[in-house]
Amino acid sequence: MTDKRKTILIVDDEKGIRDQLSLALESDYKILVAATASKAINAARQDKPNVALIDISLSPHGGDKEGLDLLTQLLENDPTVKAIMVTGHGEKENALQAVGAGAFDFYVKPIELEELKIIIKRALYLQTLEIENAALAESLKRQEGFSEIIGDSPRMREMYKIIDTVAPSRYTVLITGESGTGKELVAKAIHSRSDRAEKPFVTVNCGAIPEALLESELFGHEKGAFTDAHARKIGKCEMAHEGILFLDEVGELPLSLQVKLLRFLQDNVIERVGGKEPIQTDVRVIAATNRPLAEDVERKIFREDLFYRLSVITVELPPLRDRDDDVVLIADHLLKRYAAENNRSNLVFHSSGIQVLRAHDWPGNVRELENRIKRAVILSAGSKLTASDLGLKGAAIEGRRSLQDIRDQAVVDHIRAALLRNDWNISRTARELDISRTNLYDLIEKHKIEKGK
Ligand SMILES: Nc1ncnc2c1ncn2[C@@H]1O[C@H](COP(=O)(O)OP(=O)(O)OP(=O)(O)O)[C@@H](O)[C@H]1O
Ligand SMILES: [Mg+2]
């Protein structure tokens, strides 16, 4: 049984005091004792104490240097440790110095046990609060990080770095990538890590709005500007004041509006349709496209000057098939989400499901993955999602398997056969394969090899 009690380290060169304190505290706490600073440090390294009671004048020659040094080293070793300095009469000055150096409190001899016990309890209480607080802060930090963007592959890590670098600036960012790679998600991540996080994030989908309406959607209009303009309308550029305007599918912007957008990017001034006054705004623009914009520039359907303005910083999202095993991580995340939404929290992937997820080419990227999982969660009957639940056939994709896949499959087949031969006896199988047992366990886990499949 592990000892759940809090641990107290008693450091004193006088045996009498060590014994007295141990005896008084051992019914409530786990006790470590040390007569010297070096012994105390060793004990603390081995057995992380929660509280340390330190005699400030540890050295036999008097003076307080040793006690203070020990305090510093203990705190370096573990900043959460609460040190209580025990001092003799007339050493209060030194005790205060110790508190300045990070000790929790000090205590003047002669020892009154009841009083000391209260100080210890207070120290432990504070320590618990501090630890809980740190854990909370840590988890908040993770959430405001890239909690929504799943992926750990080198290409994605590179992208997180770029996002971190560009987010705090005012630069215009162009996000490129195939359809469904997460461009909108990245735009939002930049917003939430920028100094405009508390200000609006306004999206305009340039491809979804008819050309005739797009100008007023972007810049707004005055009442009576055209037949249907019954009232003044504030445009998205103006709504995004002090925040971020996200121009999705910017490659779809008609040439006539490209000129106007360029002007807006240059001076952040807008004019409502039918308006007389230019309006100054403060807007940062992030744009996204799945079109090869540079080619569109050559084909003269996208203005070169606008392209350069927009692409000051370009973030390129890799297609899902170039993200190693991220597909499994993202699939797992999405399965958890949709399974929970559908009250099917026990749903997991069957090994055949994982295999096809890895092997599929993902022309529709994460969006395709999301749709396949959503559909499978609703339609599947069993407790494990198989290849066919995901609408993917193992055989049909044989032609495009990567070398790594083929290698992995050979390893899996070989291990599975050996396990069968040895009735799943791990030691015997490991010996036959000439690898260690832990190595075999790791491979079984990594490739999700299960009995009876
Ligand atoms: N790395 C990821 N981790 C988790 N979910 C993701 C990831 N990338 C994308 N998604 C999800 O996939 C879906 C598609 O992402 P998003 O809309 O950002 O892609 P897009 O590149 O803008 O696509 P399109 O070009 O079709 O507009 C969204 O539901 C998004 O939440
Ligand atoms: Mg999009």
Coordinates of C-alpha atoms and ligand atoms in Angstrom, one line a residue:
M1 CA 0.0 0.0 0.0
T2 CA 1.4 3.4 -0.8
D3 CA 1.5 5.9 2.0
K4 CA -1.0 8.7 1.2
R5 CA 0.0 10.8 4.3
K6 CA 1.8 14.1 3.8
T7 CA 5.6 14.0 4.4
I8 CA 7.5 16.2 6.8
L9 CA 11.3 16.5 6.8
I10 CA 12.8 17.4 10.2
V11 CA 16.3 18.8 10.0
D12 CA 18.1 19.5 13.2
D13 CA 21.6 18.8 14.5
E14 CA 20.3 18.1 18.0
K15 CA 19.1 14.5 18.4
G16 CA 16.8 15.5 21.3
I17 CA 14.8 17.9 19.1
R18 CA 14.6 15.5 16.1
D19 CA 13.2 12.8 18.5
Q20 CA 10.8 15.1 20.1
L21 CA 9.4 16.4 16.8
S22 CA 9.2 12.9 15.2
L23 CA 7.3 11.6 18.2
A24 CA 4.9 14.4 18.2
L25 CA 4.2 14.3 14.5
E26 CA 4.5 10.7 13.4
S27 CA 0.9 9.8 14.1
D28 CA -0.3 12.2 11.5
Y29 CA 2.5 12.5 9.0
K30 CA 5.2 10.5 7.4
I31 CA 8.4 11.6 9.0
L32 CA 11.9 12.0 7.5
V33 CA 14.8 13.1 9.7
A34 CA 18.2 14.5 8.9
A35 CA 21.0 15.8 11.1
T36 CA 22.9 17.6 8.4
A37 CA 22.1 19.7 5.3
S38 CA 23.5 17.1 2.9
K39 CA 21.5 14.3 4.5
A40 CA 18.4 16.6 4.3
I41 CA 18.9 17.2 0.5
N42 CA 19.4 13.5 -0.1
A43 CA 16.2 12.7 1.8
A44 CA 14.3 15.4 0.0
R45 CA 15.4 14.1 -3.4
Q46 CA 14.2 10.6 -2.6
D47 CA 11.0 11.3 -0.9
K48 CA 9.7 14.7 -1.8
P49 CA 8.5 16.2 1.6
N50 CA 5.6 18.6 1.7
V51 CA 6.9 20.5 4.7
A52 CA 10.5 20.9 5.9
L53 CA 11.2 22.0 9.5
I54 CA 14.7 23.4 9.4
D55 CA 16.8 24.4 12.3
I56 CA 18.3 27.7 11.2
S57 CA 21.5 27.3 13.0
L58 CA 22.3 23.9 11.8
S59 CA 26.0 24.1 11.8
P60 CA 27.7 23.1 15.0
H61 CA 29.7 26.4 15.0
G62 CA 26.6 28.4 15.3
G63 CA 25.7 30.9 12.5
D64 CA 22.8 30.5 10.2
K65 CA 24.4 30.1 6.8
E66 CA 23.9 26.4 6.6
G67 CA 20.2 26.6 7.3
L68 CA 19.7 29.3 4.8
D69 CA 21.7 27.5 2.1
L70 CA 19.7 24.4 2.8
L71 CA 16.5 26.3 2.4
T72 CA 17.6 27.6 -1.0
Q73 CA 18.6 24.2 -2.2
L74 CA 15.4 22.5 -1.1
L75 CA 13.4 25.2 -2.9
E76 CA 15.5 24.7 -6.0
N77 CA 14.8 21.0 -5.8
D78 CA 11.1 21.5 -5.3
P79 CA 9.6 25.0 -5.3
T80 CA 6.3 23.7 -3.8
V81 CA 8.0 22.6 -0.5
K82 CA 6.9 24.6 2.5
A83 CA 9.9 25.4 4.8
I84 CA 9.4 26.4 8.4
M85 CA 12.5 27.7 10.0
V86 CA 13.0 26.9 13.6
T87 CA 15.1 29.5 15.4
G88 CA 16.6 30.1 18.8
H89 CA 15.9 33.2 20.8
G90 CA 17.5 36.3 19.4
E91 CA 17.7 34.9 15.9
K92 CA 14.6 36.5 14.6
E93 CA 16.6 38.7 12.2
N94 CA 17.9 35.6 10.4
A95 CA 14.5 34.0 10.4
L96 CA 13.0 37.0 8.7
Q97 CA 15.8 36.8 6.1
A98 CA 14.8 33.2 5.5
V99 CA 11.2 34.2 4.9
G100 CA 12.5 36.7 2.4
A101 CA 14.4 33.9 0.7
G102 CA 11.2 31.8 0.3
A103 CA 10.6 30.1 3.7
F104 CA 6.9 29.7 4.5
D105 CA 7.2 30.9 8.1
F106 CA 9.5 30.7 11.1
Y107 CA 9.1 29.5 14.6
V108 CA 10.9 30.5 17.8
K109 CA 12.1 27.9 20.3
P110 CA 11.2 26.6 22.8
I111 CA 8.9 24.4 20.8
E112 CA 5.2 24.5 21.7
L113 CA 3.9 21.5 19.9
E114 CA 0.3 22.6 19.4
E115 CA 1.3 25.9 17.9
L116 CA 3.8 24.2 15.6
K117 CA 1.1 21.8 14.4
I118 CA -1.1 24.7 13.5
I119 CA 1.7 26.3 11.4
I120 CA 2.2 22.9 9.7
K121 CA -1.5 22.6 8.8
R122 CA -1.6 26.1 7.5
A123 CA 1.5 25.4 5.3
L124 CA -0.1 22.2 3.9
Y125 CA -3.4 24.0 3.2
L126 CA -1.6 26.7 1.3
Q127 CA 0.4 24.1 -0.6
T128 CA -2.7 22.3 -1.7
L129 CA -4.3 25.5 -2.9
E130 CA -1.1 26.4 -4.8
I131 CA -0.9 23.1 -6.5
E132 CA -4.5 23.1 -7.5
N133 CA -4.2 26.6 -8.8
A134 CA -1.1 25.8 -10.9
A135 CA -2.9 22.8 -12.4
L136 CA -5.9 24.9 -13.2
A137 CA -3.8 27.6 -14.8
E138 CA -1.9 25.0 -16.8
S139 CA -5.2 23.5 -18.1
L140 CA -6.5 27.0 -19.1
K141 CA -3.3 27.6 -20.9
R142 CA -3.7 24.4 -22.9
Q143 CA -7.2 25.4 -23.8
E144 CA -6.3 28.8 -25.1
G145 CA -3.5 27.1 -27.0
F146 CA -4.3 24.8 -29.8
S147 CA -6.8 22.6 -28.1
E148 CA -9.1 22.6 -31.1
I149 CA -6.5 21.9 -33.7
I150 CA -5.4 18.3 -33.2
G151 CA -2.2 17.0 -34.6
D152 CA 1.4 16.3 -33.6
S153 CA 3.1 15.7 -36.9
P154 CA 6.2 17.7 -37.8
R155 CA 4.3 19.7 -40.5
M156 CA 1.6 20.7 -37.9
R157 CA 4.2 21.5 -35.2
E158 CA 5.9 23.8 -37.7
M159 CA 2.5 25.4 -38.3
Y160 CA 1.8 26.0 -34.6
K161 CA 5.2 27.8 -34.4
I162 CA 4.2 30.1 -37.3
I163 CA 0.8 30.8 -35.8
D164 CA 2.5 31.7 -32.5
T165 CA 4.9 34.0 -34.3
V166 CA 2.4 35.8 -36.5
A167 CA -0.6 36.0 -34.1
P168 CA 0.5 38.9 -32.0
S169 CA 1.5 41.1 -35.0
R170 CA -0.8 43.2 -37.2
Y171 CA 0.3 41.5 -40.4
T172 CA -2.2 40.3 -43.0
V173 CA -2.0 36.5 -43.1
L174 CA -3.0 34.3 -46.1
I175 CA -3.9 30.8 -45.2
T176 CA -3.7 28.3 -48.0
G177 CA -4.5 24.6 -48.2
E178 CA -6.8 22.1 -49.8
S179 CA -10.4 22.1 -49.0
G180 CA -11.2 20.8 -45.5
T181 CA -7.7 21.2 -44.1
G182 CA -8.7 23.5 -41.3
K183 CA -8.1 26.9 -42.7
E184 CA -11.0 28.5 -40.8
L185 CA -9.8 26.8 -37.6
V186 CA -6.4 28.3 -38.0
A187 CA -7.8 31.8 -38.7
K188 CA -9.7 31.5 -35.4
A189 CA -6.6 30.3 -33.6
I190 CA -4.7 33.3 -34.8
H191 CA -7.5 35.5 -33.6
S192 CA -7.6 33.9 -30.1
R193 CA -3.9 34.3 -29.7
S194 CA -3.7 37.9 -31.0
D195 CA -4.2 41.1 -28.9
R196 CA -7.5 41.4 -30.7
A197 CA -8.9 38.2 -29.1
E198 CA -11.5 40.2 -27.2
K199 CA -12.6 42.1 -30.3
P200 CA -14.8 40.8 -33.1
F201 CA -13.8 38.0 -35.5
V202 CA -16.0 38.7 -38.6
T203 CA -16.2 36.2 -41.5
V204 CA -17.1 37.0 -45.1
N205 CA -17.3 34.0 -47.4
C206 CA -16.4 35.6 -50.7
G207 CA -17.5 32.6 -52.7
A208 CA -20.9 32.2 -51.2
I209 CA -22.4 35.7 -51.8
P210 CA -23.6 36.8 -55.2
E211 CA -21.4 39.4 -56.8
A212 CA -24.1 42.1 -56.8
L213 CA -24.5 41.9 -53.0
L214 CA -20.9 41.4 -52.0
E215 CA -19.8 45.0 -52.1
S216 CA -22.5 46.1 -49.7
E217 CA -21.8 43.0 -47.6
L218 CA -18.2 44.1 -47.2
F219 CA -18.5 47.9 -47.1
G220 CA -22.2 48.5 -46.2
H221 CA -24.5 51.0 -47.8
E222 CA -26.5 54.1 -47.0
K223 CA -30.3 54.2 -47.1
G224 CA -31.5 54.7 -50.6
A225 CA -28.1 53.8 -52.2
F226 CA -30.0 51.5 -54.5
T227 CA -33.6 50.3 -55.0
D228 CA -33.6 47.7 -52.2
A229 CA -31.5 49.8 -49.8
H230 CA -34.4 50.6 -47.4
A231 CA -32.1 51.3 -44.5
R232 CA -28.5 51.9 -43.8
K233 CA -26.4 48.7 -43.5
I234 CA -23.1 48.4 -41.8
G235 CA -20.6 46.3 -43.7
K236 CA -18.5 43.5 -42.4
C237 CA -15.3 45.6 -42.7
E238 CA -16.8 48.2 -40.4
M239 CA -18.1 45.5 -38.0
A240 CA -14.6 44.1 -37.7
H241 CA -13.4 47.5 -36.3
E242 CA -10.5 46.8 -33.9
G243 CA -10.8 43.1 -34.6
I244 CA -10.2 40.7 -37.4
L245 CA -11.9 40.4 -40.8
F246 CA -11.7 36.8 -42.1
L247 CA -12.0 36.8 -45.9
D248 CA -12.8 33.1 -46.7
E249 CA -12.3 31.9 -50.2
V250 CA -10.7 35.2 -51.2
G251 CA -9.8 33.7 -54.6
E252 CA -13.4 33.9 -55.5
L253 CA -13.5 37.7 -55.2
P254 CA -14.6 39.4 -58.4
L255 CA -12.0 41.6 -60.1
S256 CA -14.1 44.8 -59.5
L257 CA -14.1 44.2 -55.8
Q258 CA -10.4 43.2 -55.7
V259 CA -9.5 46.9 -56.4
K260 CA -11.7 48.0 -53.5
L261 CA -10.3 45.5 -51.2
L262 CA -6.8 46.5 -52.1
R263 CA -7.6 50.1 -51.2
F264 CA -9.0 48.9 -47.9
L265 CA -5.9 46.9 -47.1
Q266 CA -3.7 49.9 -47.9
D267 CA -5.4 52.5 -45.8
N268 CA -8.1 50.8 -43.8
V269 CA -10.6 53.3 -45.0
I270 CA -14.0 52.3 -46.3
E271 CA -16.8 54.0 -48.1
R272 CA -20.3 52.7 -47.7
V273 CA -22.2 52.2 -51.0
G274 CA -23.9 55.5 -51.7
G275 CA -22.0 57.1 -48.8
K276 CA -20.3 60.4 -49.0
E277 CA -17.8 60.2 -46.2
P278 CA -14.8 57.9 -46.0
I279 CA -14.7 56.0 -42.7
Q280 CA -11.5 55.2 -41.0
T281 CA -11.3 51.7 -39.4
D282 CA -8.8 49.6 -37.6
V283 CA -9.1 46.1 -39.0
R284 CA -6.6 43.3 -39.4
V285 CA -7.3 41.0 -42.3
I286 CA -6.8 37.2 -42.5
A287 CA -7.7 35.6 -45.8
A288 CA -8.0 32.0 -46.8
T289 CA -8.1 30.2 -50.2
N290 CA -7.9 26.7 -51.6
R291 CA -7.1 28.1 -55.0
P292 CA -3.6 28.3 -56.5
L293 CA -3.7 32.1 -56.3
A294 CA -0.2 32.6 -57.9
E295 CA -1.6 30.8 -61.0
D296 CA -4.7 32.9 -60.9
V297 CA -2.4 35.9 -61.0
E298 CA -0.8 34.6 -64.1
R299 CA -4.1 33.9 -65.7
K300 CA -5.1 37.5 -64.8
I301 CA -8.1 36.5 -62.8
F302 CA -6.5 37.7 -59.6
R303 CA -4.8 41.0 -59.2
E304 CA -1.1 40.8 -58.7
D305 CA -0.9 43.8 -56.3
L306 CA -3.7 42.4 -54.2
F307 CA -2.0 39.0 -54.1
Y308 CA 1.2 40.5 -52.7
R309 CA -0.7 42.6 -50.2
L310 CA -2.5 39.6 -48.9
S311 CA 0.3 37.1 -48.9
V312 CA 2.7 39.1 -46.7
I313 CA 2.7 36.0 -44.5
T314 CA 1.4 32.8 -45.8
V315 CA 0.5 29.8 -43.7
E316 CA 0.3 26.7 -45.7
L317 CA -1.9 23.9 -44.3
P318 CA -0.6 20.5 -45.3
P319 CA -3.2 18.0 -46.7
L320 CA -4.2 15.3 -44.2
R321 CA -2.3 12.6 -46.1
D322 CA 1.0 14.4 -45.4
R323 CA 0.4 14.5 -41.6
D324 CA 1.7 11.0 -40.6
D325 CA -0.5 9.5 -37.9
D326 CA -2.4 12.7 -37.2
V327 CA -5.3 11.1 -39.0
V328 CA -5.7 8.7 -36.1
L329 CA -5.4 11.4 -33.5
I330 CA -8.0 13.5 -35.2
A331 CA -10.2 10.5 -35.8
D332 CA -10.0 9.6 -32.1
H333 CA -10.9 13.1 -31.1
L334 CA -13.9 13.3 -33.5
L335 CA -15.1 9.9 -32.5
K336 CA -15.2 10.9 -28.9
R337 CA -17.0 14.1 -29.7
Y338 CA -19.7 12.5 -31.9
A339 CA -20.1 9.4 -29.8
A340 CA -20.7 11.5 -26.8
E341 CA -23.2 13.6 -28.7
N342 CA -25.1 10.5 -29.7
N343 CA -24.9 8.8 -26.3
R344 CA -22.6 6.1 -27.5
S345 CA -19.6 6.9 -25.4
N346 CA -18.3 3.4 -25.5
L347 CA -17.8 3.4 -29.3
V348 CA -14.2 2.8 -30.4
F349 CA -12.5 1.9 -33.7
H350 CA -12.1 -1.6 -34.8
S351 CA -8.6 -2.4 -36.0
S352 CA -9.9 -2.6 -39.6
G353 CA -11.2 0.9 -39.1
I354 CA -7.8 2.2 -38.0
Q355 CA -6.2 0.4 -40.9
V356 CA -8.3 2.1 -43.5
L357 CA -8.1 5.5 -41.8
R358 CA -4.3 5.2 -42.2
A359 CA -4.4 3.9 -45.7
H360 CA -7.0 6.3 -47.2
D361 CA -5.8 9.2 -49.3
W362 CA -8.3 11.8 -47.8
P363 CA -9.0 14.0 -50.8
G364 CA -11.5 15.9 -48.7
N365 CA -9.1 16.1 -45.8
V366 CA -10.3 16.7 -42.2
R367 CA -13.8 17.6 -43.4
E368 CA -14.1 14.2 -45.1
L369 CA -12.8 12.5 -42.1
E370 CA -15.3 14.3 -39.9
N371 CA -18.2 13.4 -42.2
R372 CA -17.3 9.8 -42.4
I373 CA -17.1 9.5 -38.6
K374 CA -20.3 11.5 -38.0
R375 CA -22.1 9.1 -40.4
A376 CA -20.5 6.0 -39.0
V377 CA -21.5 6.9 -35.4
I378 CA -25.1 7.3 -36.4
L379 CA -25.4 4.3 -38.7
S380 CA -23.1 1.6 -37.2
A381 CA -24.7 -1.1 -35.1
G382 CA -21.7 -2.7 -33.3
S383 CA -19.5 -1.4 -30.5
K384 CA -16.6 -0.9 -32.9
L385 CA -16.4 1.1 -36.0
T386 CA -15.1 -1.1 -38.9
A387 CA -13.7 -0.2 -42.3
S388 CA -17.1 -0.7 -43.8
D389 CA -18.8 1.5 -41.2
L390 CA -16.5 4.3 -42.4
G391 CA -17.5 3.6 -46.0
L392 CA -13.9 2.6 -46.9
K393 CA -12.8 -0.6 -48.4
G394 CA -9.4 -2.0 -47.5
A395 CA -8.8 -3.6 -50.9
A396 CA -9.8 -0.7 -53.0
I397 CA -6.9 1.4 -51.7
E398 CA -4.3 -1.3 -52.0
G399 CA -2.8 0.4 -55.0
R400 CA -1.8 3.6 -53.2
R401 CA -0.3 2.2 -50.0
S402 CA 2.8 3.8 -48.8
L403 CA 6.0 1.9 -48.2
Q404 CA 5.6 2.5 -44.5
D405 CA 2.1 1.0 -44.6
I406 CA 3.4 -2.1 -46.3
R407 CA 6.2 -2.4 -43.8
D408 CA 3.8 -2.0 -40.9
Q409 CA 1.4 -4.5 -42.3
A410 CA 4.3 -7.1 -42.7
V411 CA 5.3 -6.5 -39.1
V412 CA 1.8 -6.9 -37.8
D413 CA 1.2 -10.1 -39.8
H414 CA 4.5 -11.5 -38.5
I415 CA 3.8 -10.7 -34.9
R416 CA 0.3 -12.0 -35.1
A417 CA 1.4 -15.3 -36.5
A418 CA 4.0 -15.7 -33.8
L419 CA 1.5 -14.9 -31.1
L420 CA -0.9 -17.5 -32.5
R421 CA 1.9 -20.1 -32.6
N422 CA 2.7 -19.4 -29.0
D423 CA -0.9 -19.2 -27.7
W424 CA -0.3 -15.5 -27.0
N425 CA 2.4 -16.3 -24.5
I426 CA 4.3 -13.0 -24.5
S427 CA 7.6 -14.3 -23.2
R428 CA 7.8 -17.2 -25.7
T429 CA 6.7 -15.0 -28.6
A430 CA 9.3 -12.4 -27.7
R431 CA 12.0 -15.0 -27.5
E432 CA 10.9 -16.4 -30.9
L433 CA 11.0 -12.9 -32.5
D434 CA 14.2 -12.1 -30.7
I435 CA 12.9 -8.9 -29.2
S436 CA 12.3 -7.9 -25.5
R437 CA 9.0 -8.4 -23.9
T438 CA 8.5 -4.7 -23.4
N439 CA 9.3 -4.2 -27.1
L440 CA 6.7 -6.8 -28.0
Y441 CA 4.1 -5.1 -25.7
D442 CA 4.9 -1.8 -27.4
L443 CA 4.4 -3.2 -30.9
I444 CA 1.1 -4.9 -29.9
E445 CA -0.1 -1.6 -28.5
K446 CA 1.1 0.5 -31.3
H447 CA -0.5 -1.7 -34.0
K448 CA -3.5 -2.5 -31.9
I449 CA -3.1 -6.2 -32.4
E450 CA -5.9 -8.0 -30.7
K451 CA -6.6 -11.6 -29.9
G452 CA -8.8 -13.5 -32.3
K453 CA -8.5 -11.1 -35.3
Ligands
LIG1 N1 -6.4 19.6 -37.1 C1 -7.8 19.5 -36.8 N2 -8.2 18.9 -35.7 C2 -9.5 18.8 -35.4 N3 -10.5 19.2 -36.2 C3 -10.1 19.8 -37.4 C4 -8.7 19.9 -37.8 N4 -8.7 20.5 -39.0 C5 -10.0 20.7 -39.3 N5 -10.8 20.3 -38.4 C6 -12.3 20.3 -38.5 O1 -12.6 19.9 -39.9 C7 -13.6 20.8 -40.4 C8 -13.1 21.5 -41.6 O2 -12.2 22.5 -41.1 P1 -12.3 24.0 -41.8 O3 -13.7 24.4 -42.0 O4 -11.4 24.9 -40.9 O5 -11.5 23.7 -43.1 P2 -11.3 24.6 -44.4 O6 -9.9 24.5 -44.8 O7 -11.8 26.0 -44.1 O8 -12.3 23.9 -45.4 P3 -12.9 24.5 -46.8 O9 -11.8 24.8 -47.7 O10 -13.8 23.4 -47.2 O11 -13.6 25.8 -46.4 C9 -14.1 21.6 -39.3 O12 -15.2 21.1 -38.7 C10 -12.9 21.7 -38.3 O13 -13.3 21.9 -37.0
MG2 MG -13.3 27.1 -44.9

